[in-house]
Coordinates of C-alpha atoms in Angstrom, one line a residue:
Chain Y
M1 CA 149.7 -230.1 47.8
T2 CA 147.6 -232.8 49.6
D3 CA 144.2 -233.9 48.4
S4 CA 142.5 -231.9 51.2
S5 CA 144.4 -228.7 50.4
V6 CA 143.6 -229.1 46.7
G7 CA 139.9 -229.6 47.6
S8 CA 140.0 -226.6 49.9
F9 CA 141.6 -224.5 47.2
V10 CA 139.0 -225.5 44.6
R11 CA 136.2 -224.9 47.1
G12 CA 137.5 -221.5 47.9
L13 CA 137.8 -220.6 44.3
I14 CA 134.2 -221.6 43.6
L15 CA 132.8 -219.9 46.6
D16 CA 134.6 -216.6 46.0
F17 CA 135.0 -216.4 42.3
V18 CA 131.9 -217.9 40.7
P19 CA 129.6 -215.1 41.8
F20 CA 132.2 -212.6 40.7
L21 CA 132.6 -214.3 37.3
T22 CA 128.8 -214.4 36.7
V23 CA 128.6 -210.7 37.2
V24 CA 131.6 -210.2 34.9
L25 CA 129.7 -212.3 32.3
L26 CA 126.6 -210.1 32.7
I27 CA 128.8 -207.0 32.2
L28 CA 130.3 -208.5 29.0
M29 CA 126.7 -209.3 27.8
T30 CA 125.8 -205.6 28.0
A31 CA 128.4 -204.9 25.3
I32 CA 127.2 -207.6 22.9
P33 CA 125.7 -206.1 19.7
T34 CA 122.0 -207.0 19.4
T35 CA 119.2 -205.9 17.1
L36 CA 117.3 -204.2 20.0
P37 CA 116.5 -200.5 19.6
R38 CA 119.4 -198.5 21.1
E39 CA 117.2 -196.8 23.7
A40 CA 116.2 -200.2 25.0
H41 CA 119.8 -201.1 25.9
I42 CA 120.1 -201.8 29.6
G43 CA 123.7 -201.1 30.1
G44 CA 124.7 -201.4 33.7
L45 CA 121.4 -202.7 34.8
W46 CA 122.2 -206.2 33.6
P47 CA 125.1 -206.7 36.0
M48 CA 123.1 -204.9 38.7
I49 CA 120.8 -207.9 38.8
G50 CA 123.8 -210.1 39.6
V51 CA 125.2 -207.6 42.1
A52 CA 121.8 -207.4 43.9
Y53 CA 121.3 -211.2 43.8
W54 CA 124.8 -212.2 45.2
S55 CA 124.7 -209.3 47.7
L56 CA 121.6 -210.9 49.1
I57 CA 122.4 -214.6 48.9
R58 CA 126.2 -214.6 49.3
P59 CA 127.3 -211.4 50.9
S60 CA 130.8 -212.8 51.6
S61 CA 131.4 -213.2 47.9
M62 CA 130.1 -209.7 47.0
S63 CA 131.9 -207.4 49.4
I64 CA 131.8 -203.6 48.9
M65 CA 135.3 -203.7 47.4
T66 CA 134.3 -206.4 44.9
V67 CA 131.3 -204.4 44.0
F68 CA 133.5 -201.3 43.4
V69 CA 135.7 -203.2 41.0
L70 CA 132.7 -204.7 39.2
G71 CA 131.2 -201.2 38.9
L72 CA 134.5 -199.8 37.4
L73 CA 134.5 -202.7 34.9
T74 CA 130.9 -201.9 33.9
D75 CA 131.9 -198.3 33.4
I76 CA 134.7 -199.3 31.1
I77 CA 132.5 -201.6 29.0
S78 CA 129.4 -199.2 29.0
F79 CA 131.3 -196.2 27.6
V80 CA 130.4 -193.9 30.5
P81 CA 132.7 -191.9 32.8
F82 CA 134.5 -194.2 35.3
G83 CA 132.9 -194.4 38.7
L84 CA 129.3 -193.9 37.5
H85 CA 128.2 -197.5 37.9
A86 CA 130.6 -198.2 40.7
F87 CA 128.8 -195.4 42.7
V88 CA 125.4 -197.0 42.0
F89 CA 126.5 -200.6 42.6
I90 CA 127.9 -199.6 46.0
L91 CA 124.6 -198.0 47.0
V92 CA 122.7 -201.1 45.8
Q93 CA 125.0 -203.4 47.8
H94 CA 124.7 -201.2 50.9
T95 CA 120.9 -201.0 50.6
I96 CA 120.6 -204.8 50.3
D97 CA 123.0 -205.3 53.1
N98 CA 120.8 -203.2 55.3
Q99 CA 117.6 -204.8 54.2
R100 CA 118.8 -208.4 54.1
R101 CA 116.6 -209.4 57.1
F102 CA 113.6 -208.2 55.3
F103 CA 114.3 -209.7 51.9
L104 CA 115.6 -213.2 53.0
G105 CA 112.8 -215.7 53.2
Q106 CA 110.4 -213.6 51.1
G107 CA 108.8 -215.0 48.0
F108 CA 110.0 -214.2 44.5
W109 CA 107.3 -211.7 43.9
V110 CA 108.5 -209.5 46.8
L111 CA 112.0 -209.7 45.4
W112 CA 110.8 -208.8 42.0
V113 CA 108.9 -205.7 43.3
G114 CA 111.9 -204.8 45.4
Y115 CA 114.1 -205.1 42.3
A116 CA 111.7 -202.9 40.3
L117 CA 112.1 -200.1 43.0
L118 CA 115.9 -200.6 43.2
A119 CA 116.2 -200.5 39.4
L120 CA 114.2 -197.3 39.2
V121 CA 116.2 -195.6 41.9
A122 CA 119.5 -196.8 40.4
Y123 CA 118.5 -195.7 37.0
T124 CA 117.5 -192.3 38.3
I125 CA 120.8 -191.9 40.1
L126 CA 122.6 -193.0 36.9
F127 CA 120.7 -190.5 34.9
G128 CA 121.3 -187.7 37.5
L129 CA 125.1 -188.4 37.5
S130 CA 125.3 -188.7 33.8
Y131 CA 123.3 -185.4 33.5
L132 CA 126.0 -183.8 35.7
F133 CA 129.0 -185.3 34.1
M134 CA 127.9 -185.6 30.5
Q135 CA 126.0 -182.3 29.9
G136 CA 122.6 -183.9 30.1
S137 CA 123.0 -185.9 26.8
A138 CA 120.6 -188.6 27.8
S139 CA 116.8 -188.6 27.8
Y140 CA 115.3 -189.8 31.1
V141 CA 112.1 -191.2 29.5
S142 CA 113.8 -193.1 26.6
G143 CA 116.2 -194.7 29.1
L144 CA 113.3 -195.9 31.2
T145 CA 112.7 -198.5 28.5
G146 CA 116.0 -200.0 29.4
A147 CA 115.2 -200.0 33.1
A148 CA 111.8 -201.7 32.4
L149 CA 113.5 -204.3 30.2
S150 CA 116.0 -205.1 33.0
W151 CA 113.1 -205.5 35.4
A152 CA 111.3 -207.8 32.9
C153 CA 114.5 -209.9 32.4
M154 CA 115.2 -210.2 36.1
P155 CA 113.2 -213.4 36.6
L156 CA 115.2 -215.2 34.0
V157 CA 118.6 -214.0 35.4
H158 CA 117.3 -214.8 38.9
L159 CA 116.4 -218.3 37.9
I160 CA 119.8 -219.0 36.3
L161 CA 121.7 -217.5 39.3
N162 CA 119.5 -219.5 41.7
Q163 CA 120.4 -222.8 39.9
L164 CA 124.1 -221.8 40.0
N165 CA 123.7 -221.0 43.7
H166 CA 122.4 -224.6 44.3
V167 CA 125.6 -225.9 42.6
I168 CA 127.8 -223.6 44.8
D169 CA 125.9 -224.9 47.8
L170 CA 127.3 -228.3 47.2
F171 CA 130.8 -226.9 47.7
D172 CA 129.8 -224.9 50.7
E173 CA 129.6 -228.0 52.9
P174 CA 132.6 -228.4 55.3
I175 CA 135.1 -230.8 53.9
A176 CA 135.4 -234.0 56.0
Chain P
M1 CA 154.7 -220.0 51.1
L2 CA 151.3 -220.1 52.8
P3 CA 149.0 -223.1 52.2
P4 CA 146.1 -222.4 49.9
R5 CA 143.5 -222.1 52.7
H6 CA 145.7 -219.5 54.5
R7 CA 146.4 -217.6 51.3
R8 CA 142.6 -217.3 50.7
A9 CA 142.2 -216.1 54.3
A10 CA 145.0 -213.5 53.8
F11 CA 143.4 -212.3 50.6
K12 CA 140.0 -211.9 52.3
A13 CA 141.6 -210.1 55.2
F14 CA 143.4 -207.7 52.8
W15 CA 140.3 -207.3 50.6
S16 CA 137.5 -207.1 53.0
Y17 CA 138.5 -207.3 56.7
W18 CA 141.2 -204.6 57.0
P19 CA 139.4 -201.8 55.2
R20 CA 136.5 -202.3 57.6
R21 CA 138.8 -202.6 60.6
L22 CA 140.6 -199.4 59.8
L23 CA 137.7 -197.2 58.6
G24 CA 134.6 -198.9 59.9
E25 CA 131.6 -200.1 57.9
R26 CA 130.3 -196.6 57.2
G27 CA 133.8 -195.2 56.6
V28 CA 134.5 -197.7 53.8
L29 CA 131.2 -196.8 52.2
I30 CA 132.0 -193.1 52.4
V31 CA 135.6 -193.5 51.2
L32 CA 134.5 -195.6 48.2
L33 CA 131.7 -193.3 47.2
A34 CA 134.0 -190.3 47.4
L35 CA 136.6 -192.3 45.3
C36 CA 133.8 -192.9 42.7
V37 CA 133.1 -189.2 42.5
I38 CA 136.8 -188.4 42.2
V39 CA 137.2 -191.0 39.4
M40 CA 134.2 -189.6 37.6
L41 CA 135.6 -186.1 37.8
A42 CA 139.0 -187.4 36.6
S43 CA 137.5 -189.2 33.7
V44 CA 135.6 -186.1 32.6
I45 CA 138.6 -183.9 32.9
A46 CA 141.0 -186.3 31.1
P47 CA 138.8 -188.2 28.6
R48 CA 141.8 -189.3 26.5
F49 CA 143.1 -191.3 29.5
T50 CA 139.7 -192.8 29.9
Q51 CA 139.6 -193.8 26.3
R52 CA 143.0 -195.3 26.5
V53 CA 142.1 -197.4 29.4
R54 CA 138.9 -198.4 27.6
A55 CA 140.7 -199.3 24.4
A56 CA 143.3 -201.3 26.3
T57 CA 140.5 -203.2 28.1
F58 CA 138.7 -203.9 24.8
D59 CA 142.0 -205.1 23.3
Q60 CA 142.2 -207.7 26.1
L61 CA 138.6 -208.7 25.8
D62 CA 138.6 -208.8 22.0
V63 CA 138.6 -212.6 21.7
T64 CA 136.0 -213.1 24.5
L65 CA 133.6 -210.5 23.1
S66 CA 134.0 -212.0 19.6
M67 CA 133.1 -215.4 21.1
L68 CA 130.1 -214.1 22.9
A69 CA 129.0 -211.9 20.0
T70 CA 128.8 -214.8 17.5
P71 CA 126.1 -216.9 19.2
A72 CA 124.2 -213.8 20.2
K73 CA 124.1 -212.6 16.6
K74 CA 123.1 -216.1 15.3
F75 CA 120.3 -216.2 17.9
S76 CA 119.1 -212.7 16.7
M77 CA 119.3 -213.8 13.1
M78 CA 117.4 -217.0 13.9
V79 CA 114.6 -215.0 15.6
E80 CA 114.4 -212.6 12.6
H81 CA 114.5 -215.5 10.2
M82 CA 111.5 -217.2 12.0
T83 CA 109.5 -214.0 12.1
G84 CA 110.4 -213.0 8.5
L85 CA 109.3 -216.3 6.9
S86 CA 105.7 -215.2 6.4
N87 CA 106.8 -212.1 4.4
M88 CA 109.3 -214.0 2.3
S89 CA 107.3 -214.0 -1.0
N90 CA 106.5 -210.3 -0.7
D91 CA 110.1 -209.5 0.1
L92 CA 111.3 -211.5 -2.9
E93 CA 109.0 -209.5 -5.2
I94 CA 110.2 -206.2 -3.8
L95 CA 113.9 -207.3 -4.1
R96 CA 113.3 -208.3 -7.8
Q97 CA 111.9 -204.9 -8.5
E98 CA 114.7 -203.1 -6.7
N99 CA 117.3 -205.3 -8.5
D100 CA 115.9 -204.2 -11.9
K101 CA 116.1 -200.5 -10.8
L102 CA 119.6 -201.0 -9.5
R103 CA 120.8 -202.5 -12.8
Q104 CA 119.5 -199.4 -14.6
W105 CA 121.2 -197.2 -12.1
Y106 CA 124.4 -199.2 -12.4
D107 CA 124.6 -198.6 -16.2
R108 CA 123.8 -194.9 -15.6
A109 CA 126.5 -194.7 -12.9
R110 CA 129.1 -196.2 -15.3
Q111 CA 128.2 -193.6 -18.0
L112 CA 128.5 -190.8 -15.5
E113 CA 131.8 -192.1 -14.1
A114 CA 133.3 -192.1 -17.6
E115 CA 131.9 -188.6 -18.3
N116 CA 133.1 -187.3 -15.0
R117 CA 136.6 -188.7 -15.6
S118 CA 136.9 -187.0 -19.0
L119 CA 135.5 -183.7 -17.7
R120 CA 138.0 -183.8 -14.8
S121 CA 140.9 -184.3 -17.2
L122 CA 139.5 -181.4 -19.4
V123 CA 139.6 -178.9 -16.5
N124 CA 142.7 -180.4 -15.0
L125 CA 140.9 -180.9 -11.6
A126 CA 143.2 -182.1 -8.7
E127 CA 142.6 -185.7 -7.9
M128 CA 141.2 -186.6 -4.5
P129 CA 143.7 -188.6 -2.4
Q130 CA 143.2 -192.3 -2.6
S131 CA 141.1 -193.8 0.2
N132 CA 142.2 -196.7 2.3
A133 CA 139.4 -199.0 3.5
V134 CA 139.3 -201.7 6.2
T135 CA 136.3 -203.9 6.6
T136 CA 135.7 -205.2 10.1
R137 CA 133.2 -206.8 12.4
V138 CA 131.4 -205.1 15.3
I139 CA 132.2 -206.8 18.6
A140 CA 130.7 -204.5 21.1
E141 CA 128.3 -201.6 21.4
S142 CA 127.6 -199.1 24.1
G143 CA 124.8 -199.2 26.6
G144 CA 122.8 -196.7 24.5
M145 CA 121.3 -194.6 27.3
F146 CA 124.2 -192.2 27.6
D147 CA 126.4 -192.9 24.6
Q148 CA 126.3 -194.2 21.1
S149 CA 129.5 -195.9 20.1
I150 CA 130.7 -199.3 18.9
I151 CA 133.9 -201.3 19.1
V152 CA 135.2 -203.0 16.0
D153 CA 137.8 -205.8 15.9
A154 CA 140.4 -204.1 13.8
G155 CA 143.1 -201.7 15.0
E156 CA 146.6 -200.6 14.4
K157 CA 147.5 -204.2 13.4
K158 CA 145.2 -204.0 10.5
K159 CA 146.4 -200.5 9.7
V160 CA 143.2 -198.6 10.7
S161 CA 143.9 -194.9 10.5
P162 CA 142.7 -192.7 13.4
D163 CA 141.3 -190.3 10.7
S164 CA 138.9 -192.9 9.3
I165 CA 135.2 -192.6 8.6
A166 CA 132.9 -195.5 9.5
M167 CA 130.5 -196.5 6.8
T168 CA 128.2 -199.4 5.8
G169 CA 126.9 -200.1 2.3
N170 CA 124.1 -197.6 2.9
G171 CA 126.0 -194.6 4.2
V172 CA 128.0 -192.9 6.9
I173 CA 127.6 -194.2 10.5
G174 CA 130.3 -192.2 12.3
R175 CA 134.0 -191.8 12.7
T176 CA 136.9 -193.4 14.6
M177 CA 137.6 -192.0 18.1
M178 CA 140.4 -194.2 19.3
V179 CA 142.5 -196.8 17.6
S180 CA 144.3 -199.4 19.8
K181 CA 146.3 -202.4 18.8
S182 CA 143.4 -204.8 17.8
S183 CA 140.2 -202.7 18.2
T184 CA 138.8 -199.4 17.3
L185 CA 136.3 -197.2 19.1
V186 CA 133.8 -195.7 16.6
L187 CA 131.6 -192.7 17.6
L188 CA 128.2 -193.0 15.9
L189 CA 126.6 -190.0 14.2
T190 CA 123.7 -190.3 16.7
D191 CA 125.9 -189.7 19.7
A192 CA 125.3 -186.5 21.6
T193 CA 128.9 -185.3 20.9
S194 CA 128.9 -186.1 17.2
R195 CA 128.9 -183.2 14.7
I196 CA 129.0 -183.7 10.9
P197 CA 129.0 -180.9 8.3
V198 CA 126.3 -181.8 5.8
V199 CA 124.5 -180.4 2.7
I200 CA 121.0 -181.0 1.5
E201 CA 121.4 -182.7 -1.9
N202 CA 119.0 -180.7 -4.1
S203 CA 118.9 -177.3 -2.4
R204 CA 122.6 -177.3 -1.5
H205 CA 121.8 -175.7 1.9
R206 CA 124.6 -176.4 4.3
G207 CA 124.1 -177.3 8.0
M208 CA 125.5 -179.3 10.9
L209 CA 124.2 -182.7 11.8
A210 CA 124.2 -183.0 15.6
G211 CA 123.5 -186.2 17.4
D212 CA 121.5 -186.2 20.7
N213 CA 121.5 -189.9 21.5
S214 CA 118.1 -190.3 19.8
P215 CA 117.8 -192.5 16.7
R216 CA 117.2 -189.4 14.5
P217 CA 119.9 -186.7 14.7
K218 CA 119.1 -183.0 14.3
L219 CA 120.1 -180.7 11.5
N220 CA 121.4 -177.4 12.9
Y221 CA 122.7 -174.1 11.5
L222 CA 120.6 -174.1 8.4
P223 CA 120.2 -170.7 6.7
N224 CA 117.1 -168.8 7.8
D225 CA 115.6 -168.9 4.3
A226 CA 116.3 -172.6 3.8
S227 CA 113.2 -174.5 2.8
V228 CA 113.6 -178.2 3.7
S229 CA 111.1 -180.8 2.9
V230 CA 110.6 -184.4 4.1
G231 CA 112.3 -187.0 1.9
E232 CA 115.3 -184.8 0.9
R233 CA 118.7 -186.6 0.9
V234 CA 121.4 -185.3 3.2
L235 CA 125.1 -185.8 2.2
T236 CA 128.4 -184.8 3.8
S237 CA 129.5 -181.4 2.7
G238 CA 133.2 -182.0 3.2
D239 CA 133.5 -178.4 4.6
A240 CA 135.7 -179.3 7.5
G241 CA 137.1 -182.2 9.2
L242 CA 137.6 -185.8 8.0
Y243 CA 134.4 -186.4 6.0
A244 CA 134.9 -186.4 2.3
P245 CA 132.1 -184.5 0.4
G246 CA 129.1 -186.3 -1.1
L247 CA 128.9 -189.3 1.3
P248 CA 125.3 -190.4 1.9
V249 CA 124.2 -189.7 5.4
G250 CA 120.4 -189.9 5.6
V251 CA 117.0 -188.5 4.6
V252 CA 115.0 -185.7 6.2
V253 CA 112.0 -187.3 8.1
S254 CA 110.6 -184.4 10.0
V255 CA 110.5 -180.7 9.6
H256 CA 109.4 -178.4 12.4
P257 CA 110.5 -174.8 13.0
G258 CA 114.0 -175.0 14.4
N259 CA 113.9 -178.8 14.5
V260 CA 114.8 -180.7 11.3
R261 CA 115.4 -184.4 11.9
I262 CA 117.1 -186.9 9.6
Q263 CA 116.9 -190.7 9.5
P264 CA 120.4 -192.2 8.8
F265 CA 120.5 -194.4 5.7
A266 CA 122.5 -197.0 7.6
D267 CA 120.5 -199.1 10.1
L268 CA 122.4 -198.5 13.3
R269 CA 120.6 -201.3 15.1
R270 CA 122.0 -203.9 12.8
L271 CA 125.7 -203.2 12.5
D272 CA 127.4 -206.4 11.8
F273 CA 130.3 -205.3 9.5
V274 CA 131.5 -201.8 9.0
Q275 CA 134.1 -200.2 6.7
L276 CA 136.6 -197.8 8.1
I277 CA 137.7 -195.6 5.3
D278 CA 140.5 -193.1 5.5
F279 CA 140.0 -190.5 2.7
G280 CA 143.4 -188.9 3.4
R281 CA 141.7 -185.7 4.6
G282 CA 143.3 -185.9 8.0
A283 CA 146.7 -185.8 6.4
L284 CA 145.6 -183.0 4.1
L285 CA 144.3 -180.9 7.0
K286 CA 147.5 -181.4 9.0
E287 CA 149.5 -180.4 6.0
A288 CA 147.4 -177.3 5.5
Q289 CA 147.6 -176.4 9.2
Q290 CA 151.4 -176.7 9.1
S291 CA 151.6 -174.6 5.9
F292 CA 149.2 -171.8 7.0
G293 CA 149.6 -172.0 10.8
N294 CA 146.9 -172.1 13.3
P295 CA 145.4 -168.8 14.5
D296 CA 144.8 -170.1 18.0
G297 CA 148.3 -171.6 18.2
S298 CA 147.0 -175.1 18.8
S299 CA 148.2 -178.1 16.9
G300 CA 144.9 -178.2 15.1
K301 CA 144.2 -181.8 16.1
T302 CA 140.6 -182.1 17.3
S303 CA 140.1 -183.9 20.6
G304 CA 137.7 -186.3 19.0
Q305 CA 134.8 -185.4 21.3
G306 CA 132.3 -183.8 19.0
A307 CA 134.8 -183.1 16.3
P308 CA 133.2 -183.0 12.9

């Protein structure tokens, strides 16, 4: 393997897998035991911040198939029927894909409000599906705490992912 | 073999380009959404398969989750430590008083244990099977909105029995649902599918403790004439299933007509270590079912979902 092919391989790896791995890390974080009240647990809404961010900033690294796989992994980790988060993540990715022109170039506040709406709709769909498939075992209002918490945490996750994106940008330059 | 750049292009074509080329943008979306619904239905119809996949995944992620859980726990403890410093002198005084009381209770318990042993030998009461306990660390917990479960880092390798009860020093927290090689899925008593036969300590009224994903599970099927008051202790009745009788569960915190709620003794928000105890009742039940047969012809093994 020549130097340029090694460089190309590493570059491809970073461009394609770092966004994927950050969402995987967010998925694993949903399972970590904390002392938060159980109703405040965000579940799949943590990784959804990552899915939404990368779908907007690096759509090539967050294709619909990738999002499907990430959704299934979230379902496994979150103890819910498989396909529940995958369904919601695909809708989130599709919505952002359609609204990219609007969102790109907007200030952070617009993104934050956009995410609030997205989180609320995503949570409502999650709740509706869980109501259908899990005999309505969850309470809509108590789960809203989790949705609100994910919205409150979004700036921090956004900031970290933004910094990471700047690093990835360094590798996105064509190799001489 | 293809050079790395071409391999990446081939992977991308397989992963992203060809599905779009074959089905179109909208087609891929519809197919994947339909696939999600099919997978959802399948995982509801075959929950054992879902649990197996989940257990296998947690087996693989065991080390990673333990690594992530340790700093998270330390951070939580640090925050609690900082916020708790101001109350330290008060807490110390309360602990001293509690310690004095506990010493008195310890002496009393020793006396009662000796008395109990001699009375048991007098009436020739059958001994309960010996329990087998495994202490283990919590490495993951469920999202909380839809499910109340935890994953602990002990499984078949540490001889965890699938018929175990999960307890902390304060009381019962749930039961094992699925044991895999190196991890175990524990269903908490607050989960909507959890059912535990219980008895109120003083009045001896029996009921069924039913979780509903809220922090305070509900006490169902109490007798119509049962008078329950706030502050009464609730213990396992041992009427059916794996729970040995007399295990502390919680205390009654609210009483409304048709709605009695209990607060579990164990703090389910702070589960660091739990004990998985097999009281041998699973083996006893199986033996009894084999001896007396099952009226419905089934094997008698509960599916786990909501089994008491």
